[in-house]
Coordinates of C-alpha atoms and ligand atoms in Angstrom, one line a residue:
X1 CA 81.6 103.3 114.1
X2 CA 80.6 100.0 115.5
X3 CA 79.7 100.8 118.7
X4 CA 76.9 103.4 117.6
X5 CA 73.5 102.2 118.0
X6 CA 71.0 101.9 115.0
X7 CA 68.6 104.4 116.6
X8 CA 71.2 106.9 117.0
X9 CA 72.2 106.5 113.4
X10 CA 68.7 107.1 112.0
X11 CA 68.4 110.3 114.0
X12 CA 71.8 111.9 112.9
X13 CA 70.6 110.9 109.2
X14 CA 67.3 112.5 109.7
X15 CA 68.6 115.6 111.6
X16 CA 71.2 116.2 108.8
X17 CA 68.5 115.9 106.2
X18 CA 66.5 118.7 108.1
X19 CA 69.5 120.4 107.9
X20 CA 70.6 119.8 104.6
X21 CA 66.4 121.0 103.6
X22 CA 67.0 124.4 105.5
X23 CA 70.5 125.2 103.9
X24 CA 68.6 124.7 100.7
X25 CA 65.8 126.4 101.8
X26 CA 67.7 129.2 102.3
X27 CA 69.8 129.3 99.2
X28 CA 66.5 129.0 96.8
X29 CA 65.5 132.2 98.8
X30 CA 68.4 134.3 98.3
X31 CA 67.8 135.5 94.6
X32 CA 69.3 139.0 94.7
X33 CA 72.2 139.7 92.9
X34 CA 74.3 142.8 93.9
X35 CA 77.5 143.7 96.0
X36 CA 78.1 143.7 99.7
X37 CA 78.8 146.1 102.0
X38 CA 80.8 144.4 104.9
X39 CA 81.9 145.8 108.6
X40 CA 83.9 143.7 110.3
X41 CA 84.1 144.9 113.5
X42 CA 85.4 144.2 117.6
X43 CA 88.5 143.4 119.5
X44 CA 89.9 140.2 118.3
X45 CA 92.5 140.0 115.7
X46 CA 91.3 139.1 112.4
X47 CA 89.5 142.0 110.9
X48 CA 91.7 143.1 108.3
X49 CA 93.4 139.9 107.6
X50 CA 89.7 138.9 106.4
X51 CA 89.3 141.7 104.6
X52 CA 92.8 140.7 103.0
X53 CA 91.4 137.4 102.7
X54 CA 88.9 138.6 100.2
X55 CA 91.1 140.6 98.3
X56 CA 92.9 137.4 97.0
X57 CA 89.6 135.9 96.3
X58 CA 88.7 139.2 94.3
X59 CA 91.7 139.0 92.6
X60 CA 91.6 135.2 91.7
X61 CA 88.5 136.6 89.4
X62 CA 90.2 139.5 87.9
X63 CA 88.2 141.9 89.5
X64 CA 89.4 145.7 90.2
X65 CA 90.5 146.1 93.7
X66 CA 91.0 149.1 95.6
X67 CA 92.3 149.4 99.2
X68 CA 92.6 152.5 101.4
X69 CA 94.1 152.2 104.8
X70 CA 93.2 155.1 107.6
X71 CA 96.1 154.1 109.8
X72 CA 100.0 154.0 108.5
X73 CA 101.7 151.8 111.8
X74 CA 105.0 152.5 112.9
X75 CA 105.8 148.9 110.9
X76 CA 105.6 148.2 107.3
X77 CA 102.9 145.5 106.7
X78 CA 103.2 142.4 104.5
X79 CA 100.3 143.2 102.8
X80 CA 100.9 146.3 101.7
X81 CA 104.8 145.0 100.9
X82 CA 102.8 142.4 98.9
X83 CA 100.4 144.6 97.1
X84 CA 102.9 147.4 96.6
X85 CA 105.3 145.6 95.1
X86 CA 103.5 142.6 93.0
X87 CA 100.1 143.5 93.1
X88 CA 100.2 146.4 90.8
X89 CA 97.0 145.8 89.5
X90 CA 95.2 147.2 93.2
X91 CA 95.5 150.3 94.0
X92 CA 96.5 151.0 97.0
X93 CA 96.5 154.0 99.2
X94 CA 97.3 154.5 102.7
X95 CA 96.9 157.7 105.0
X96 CA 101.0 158.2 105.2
X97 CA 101.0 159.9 108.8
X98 CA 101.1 158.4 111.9
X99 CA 98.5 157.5 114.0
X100 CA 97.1 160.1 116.7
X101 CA 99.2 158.9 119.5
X102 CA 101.9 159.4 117.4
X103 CA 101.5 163.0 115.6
X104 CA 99.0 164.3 118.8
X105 CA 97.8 167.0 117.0
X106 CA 94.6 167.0 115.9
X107 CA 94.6 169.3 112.9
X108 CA 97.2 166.8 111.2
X109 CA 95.1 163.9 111.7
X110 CA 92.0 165.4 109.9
X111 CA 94.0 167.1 106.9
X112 CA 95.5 163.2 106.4
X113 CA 91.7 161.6 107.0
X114 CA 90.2 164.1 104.6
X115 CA 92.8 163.6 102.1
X116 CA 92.4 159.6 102.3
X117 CA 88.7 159.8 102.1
X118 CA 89.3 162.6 99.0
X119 CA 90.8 159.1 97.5
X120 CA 88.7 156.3 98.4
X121 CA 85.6 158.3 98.1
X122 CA 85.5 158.7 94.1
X123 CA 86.2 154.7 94.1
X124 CA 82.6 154.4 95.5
X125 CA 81.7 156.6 92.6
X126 CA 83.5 153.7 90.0
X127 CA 81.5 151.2 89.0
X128 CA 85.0 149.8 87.3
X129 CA 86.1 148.7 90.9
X130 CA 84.2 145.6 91.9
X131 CA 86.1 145.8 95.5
X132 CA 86.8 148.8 97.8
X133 CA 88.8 148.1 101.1
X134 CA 88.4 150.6 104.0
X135 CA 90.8 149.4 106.5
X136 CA 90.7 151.0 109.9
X137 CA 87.8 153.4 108.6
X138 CA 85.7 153.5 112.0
X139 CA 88.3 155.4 113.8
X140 CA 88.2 158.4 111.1
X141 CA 84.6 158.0 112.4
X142 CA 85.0 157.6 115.7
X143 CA 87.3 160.6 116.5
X144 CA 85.1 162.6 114.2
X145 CA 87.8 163.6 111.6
X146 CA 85.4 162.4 108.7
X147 CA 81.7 162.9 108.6
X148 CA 79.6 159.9 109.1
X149 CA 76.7 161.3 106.9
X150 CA 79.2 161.8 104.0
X151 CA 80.9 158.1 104.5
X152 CA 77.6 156.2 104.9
X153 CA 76.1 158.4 102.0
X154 CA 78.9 157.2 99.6
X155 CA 78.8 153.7 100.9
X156 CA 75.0 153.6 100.4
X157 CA 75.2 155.4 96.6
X158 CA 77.4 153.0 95.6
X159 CA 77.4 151.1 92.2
X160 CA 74.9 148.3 92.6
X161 CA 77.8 145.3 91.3
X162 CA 80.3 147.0 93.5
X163 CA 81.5 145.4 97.3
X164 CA 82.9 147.4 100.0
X165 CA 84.5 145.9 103.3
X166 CA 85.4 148.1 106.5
X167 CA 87.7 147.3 108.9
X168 CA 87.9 148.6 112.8
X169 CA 86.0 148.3 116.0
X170 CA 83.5 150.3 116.9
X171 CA 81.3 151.4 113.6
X172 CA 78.3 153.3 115.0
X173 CA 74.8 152.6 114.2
X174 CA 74.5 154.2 111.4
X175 CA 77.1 152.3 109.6
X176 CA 76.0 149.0 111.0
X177 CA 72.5 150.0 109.3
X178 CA 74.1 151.0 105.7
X179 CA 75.9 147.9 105.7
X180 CA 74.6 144.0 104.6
X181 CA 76.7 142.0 106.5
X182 CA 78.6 142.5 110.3
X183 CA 81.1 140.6 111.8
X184 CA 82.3 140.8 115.2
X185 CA 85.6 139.2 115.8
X186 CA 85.7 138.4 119.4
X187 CA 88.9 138.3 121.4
X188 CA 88.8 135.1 123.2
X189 CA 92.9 135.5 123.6
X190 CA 95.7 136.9 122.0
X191 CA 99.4 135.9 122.5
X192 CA 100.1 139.5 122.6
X193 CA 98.5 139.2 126.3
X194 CA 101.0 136.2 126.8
X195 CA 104.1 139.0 125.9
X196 CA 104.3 137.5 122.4
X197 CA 105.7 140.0 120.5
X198 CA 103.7 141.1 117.0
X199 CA 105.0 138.4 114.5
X200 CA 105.9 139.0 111.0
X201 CA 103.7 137.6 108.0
X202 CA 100.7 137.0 110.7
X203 CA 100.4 140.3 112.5
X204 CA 101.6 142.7 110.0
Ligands
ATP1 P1 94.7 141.6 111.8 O1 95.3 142.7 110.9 O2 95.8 140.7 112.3 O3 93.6 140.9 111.1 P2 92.9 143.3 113.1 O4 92.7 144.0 111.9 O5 91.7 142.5 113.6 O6 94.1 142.3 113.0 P3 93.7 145.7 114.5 O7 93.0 146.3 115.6 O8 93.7 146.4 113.2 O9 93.2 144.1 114.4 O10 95.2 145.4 115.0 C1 96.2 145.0 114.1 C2 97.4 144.4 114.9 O11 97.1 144.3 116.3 C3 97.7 143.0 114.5 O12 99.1 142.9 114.7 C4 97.0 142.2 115.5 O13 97.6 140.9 115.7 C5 97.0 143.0 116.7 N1 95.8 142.8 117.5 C6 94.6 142.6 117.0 N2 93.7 142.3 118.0 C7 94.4 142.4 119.2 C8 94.2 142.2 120.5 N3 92.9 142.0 121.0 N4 95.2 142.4 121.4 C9 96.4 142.6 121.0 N5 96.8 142.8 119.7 C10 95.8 142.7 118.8
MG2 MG1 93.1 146.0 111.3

């Protein structure tokens, strides 16, 4: 621009070349190859749509992708319409009863969290899945229906190559410790505060 001053030119250049020297820095440092373990976590939207996110990028490489879901909504979801139905390639599982404000009895909700995990849990045992989705996994934790020992034991055991994401606020310490990498989405605002209903294709 023609109204920025010399000076102030020279010290973006040199500021981005500091910058540019760290990045670098910090790529030569990261040497180890293995997969990730992932929580995304807190009150904003965006959690499982990331998680989603990565599934595409998983299967843009070919790689075996499994996804487990805790929850079943009242609503169908585009993503599992989409994986269902052209995706046959991921398997998909999700916990088929409703949620605990819906069934309110307790004893149904464990049977269904048990017989998820019974699922998803020999997936962290496959090395021939590169990707495991947990979707809505802190909750089973949370409420106590599954045992965080045994979740963060499998998570922790897995193979070496293989990634695993989790999905849900909360996530106790102990699964924040097992895991590489947490995210916090933040709720900043949400249109459903605004009375926007819950839109198709972006919020299931
Ligand atoms: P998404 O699936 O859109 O990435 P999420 O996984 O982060 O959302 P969940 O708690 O699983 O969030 O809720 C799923 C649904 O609830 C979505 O329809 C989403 O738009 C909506 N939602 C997410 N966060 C909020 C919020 N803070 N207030 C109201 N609705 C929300
Ligand atoms: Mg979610």
């Amino acid at each position: 621009m023609s109204d920025e001053t010399p000076g102030k030119a020279a010290k973006h250049k040199s500021a981005m070349q500091k910058q540019q020297a760290n990045v670098d820095a910090s790529i030569e440092a990261a040497t180890i190859e293995r997969g990730v373990a992932i929580l995304l976590t807190g009150n904003g939207k965006g959690k499982s749509s990331s998680a989603f996110g990565m599934v595409m990028r998983a299967l843009g490489y070919n790689h075996k992708v499994g996804v487990i879901q805790f929850i079943k909504g009242e609503l169908l979801s585009g993503e599992e319409i989409y994986l269902r139905e052209r995706c046959p390639q991921v398997d998909f599982y999700q916990m088929g009863t409703g949620f605990t404000w819906n069934t309110q009895d307790r004893n149904v909700d464990i049977a269904a969290a048990r017989k998820t995990w019974a699922i998803a849990k020999p997936m962290l045992q496959d090395d021939s899945y590169n990707l495991v989705v947990l979707d809505e996994l802190t909750y089973m934790l949370a409420y106590d229906y599954l045992s965080e020992t045994e979740v963060v034991e499998a998570i922790r055991d897995r193979p070496v190559e293989q990634s695993v994401i989790i999905t849900g606020r909360g996530g106790g310490s102990a699964l924040q410790e097992v895991v590489d990498t947490v995210s916090e989405v933040k709720e900043v605002k949400h249109a459903f505060r605004a009375g926007i209903k819950a839109r198709r294709g972006v919020d299931y």
